[in-house]
Short mmCIF file of C-alpha atoms in Angstrom, two decimals:
data_model
loop_
_atom_site.label_atom_id
_atom_site.label_comp_id
_atom_site.label_asym_id
_atom_site.label_seq_id
_atom_site.Cartn_x
_atom_site.Cartn_y
_atom_site.Cartn_z
CA ILE A 17 88.34 108.24 104.03
CA ALA A 18 86.86 111.18 102.16
CA THR A 19 84.07 112.79 104.17
CA GLY A 20 81.51 115.43 103.39
CA SER A 21 77.77 115.99 103.32
CA LYS A 22 77.72 114.47 99.82
CA PRO A 23 80.48 112.02 98.87
CA ARG A 24 82.42 113.05 95.78
CA SER A 25 85.53 111.99 93.98
CA LEU A 26 88.64 113.89 95.02
CA PRO A 27 90.80 115.53 92.34
CA ILE A 28 94.02 113.99 93.68
CA PRO A 29 96.41 111.29 92.50
CA GLY A 30 95.29 107.95 93.90
CA ALA A 31 91.68 109.02 94.51
CA GLU A 32 90.57 105.59 93.31
CA HIS A 33 92.03 104.16 96.54
CA VAL A 34 90.03 106.44 98.85
CA THR A 35 87.00 105.04 100.67
CA ILE A 36 84.01 107.36 100.86
CA SER A 37 82.12 107.90 104.09
CA ASP A 38 79.01 106.07 102.83
CA ASP A 39 81.01 102.82 102.58
CA VAL A 40 83.23 103.02 105.65
CA LEU A 41 81.00 101.25 108.17
CA ASN A 42 80.56 98.27 105.83
CA ASP A 43 84.21 97.26 106.26
CA PRO A 44 84.37 94.29 108.69
CA VAL A 45 88.02 94.97 109.60
CA LEU A 46 89.04 97.73 112.03
CA PRO A 47 92.13 99.48 110.68
CA ARG A 48 95.05 100.22 113.00
CA ALA A 49 95.05 103.81 111.73
CA VAL A 50 92.62 105.85 109.64
CA VAL A 51 92.92 109.24 107.92
CA PHE A 52 89.83 111.36 107.24
CA ILE A 53 89.98 113.94 104.47
CA GLY A 54 87.75 116.82 105.52
CA GLY A 55 87.28 118.30 108.99
CA GLY A 56 83.50 118.48 109.18
CA VAL A 57 80.82 116.80 111.25
CA ILE A 58 81.00 113.44 109.47
CA ALA A 59 84.78 113.18 110.00
CA PHE A 60 84.34 113.95 113.70
CA GLU A 61 81.50 111.47 114.07
CA LEU A 62 83.27 108.62 112.27
CA GLY A 63 86.59 109.57 113.86
CA HIS A 64 85.01 109.22 117.29
CA VAL A 65 83.70 105.75 116.39
CA TYR A 66 87.13 104.61 115.17
CA ALA A 67 89.01 106.18 118.10
CA ARG A 68 86.71 104.52 120.64
CA ALA A 69 87.30 101.21 118.84
CA GLY A 70 91.07 101.68 119.22
CA ALA A 71 92.19 103.06 115.86
CA GLU A 72 94.64 105.95 115.53
CA VAL A 73 92.65 108.79 113.91
CA THR A 74 93.99 111.69 111.83
CA ILE A 75 91.74 114.37 110.32
CA LEU A 76 93.04 116.48 107.43
CA GLU A 77 91.40 119.82 106.59
CA ALA A 78 92.19 122.24 103.76
CA LEU A 79 90.62 125.25 105.48
CA PRO A 80 92.50 127.06 108.25
CA HIS A 81 90.02 125.77 110.84
CA LEU A 82 87.91 122.69 111.52
CA LEU A 83 84.11 122.59 111.63
CA GLY A 84 83.97 125.82 109.65
CA THR A 85 80.18 126.30 109.83
CA PHE A 86 80.00 125.94 113.61
CA ASP A 87 80.11 128.56 116.32
CA ALA A 88 83.75 129.38 117.16
CA ASP A 89 83.21 128.85 120.91
CA ALA A 90 81.65 125.43 120.33
CA VAL A 91 84.54 124.42 118.06
CA ALA A 92 87.07 125.59 120.67
CA GLN A 93 85.34 123.41 123.29
CA ILE A 94 85.34 120.37 120.99
CA LEU A 95 89.01 120.84 120.14
CA SER A 96 89.95 121.23 123.81
CA GLU A 97 88.42 117.80 124.44
CA ARG A 98 90.09 116.10 121.47
CA SER A 99 92.94 114.59 123.48
CA ALA A 100 90.42 112.33 125.19
CA LEU A 101 89.47 111.02 121.74
CA ALA A 102 93.03 110.44 120.52
CA PHE A 103 92.50 112.52 117.38
CA MET A 104 95.28 114.23 115.48
CA PHE A 105 94.59 117.18 113.18
CA ALA A 106 96.75 118.31 110.30
CA PRO A 107 96.41 120.76 107.41
CA TRP A 108 95.59 119.17 104.06
CA LEU A 109 98.29 120.30 101.66
CA GLY A 110 97.43 117.98 98.81
CA SER A 111 98.48 114.52 97.76
CA LYS A 112 101.54 113.62 95.74
CA ARG A 113 100.84 109.91 95.41
CA SER A 114 98.58 107.20 96.79
CA THR A 115 98.90 103.43 96.54
CA ARG A 116 96.86 100.55 97.84
CA SER A 117 97.77 96.97 98.61
CA THR A 118 95.34 94.23 99.56
CA ASP A 119 95.31 95.30 103.20
CA ALA A 120 96.44 98.93 103.34
CA CYS A 121 96.44 102.25 101.57
CA ALA A 122 99.47 104.50 101.81
CA SER A 123 99.58 108.15 100.82
CA ARG A 124 102.35 110.68 100.58
CA LEU A 125 100.52 113.77 101.79
#
């Protein structure tokens, strides 16, 4: 799921298979696992919803830190609590390939 204050197409292979944040809550099926591209407020908000519903959540971020516009102390507090939310964070290094079947999307990140 590509997140951001304004949804935009990502310049990566397989971008046509990425769901944007505006459309994510319209999906009637809860995925087993979900990956958010972008470590901002929207990713944290939607990630929290999915984690509470039982999905495995991963947030990818290209910058060296998450929630870049927030106060560093506030971000540290949020990150210290993340284990309770079952989030996993990883650096976004780009996408080599993305494919989608009728019920899943797989990426080689």
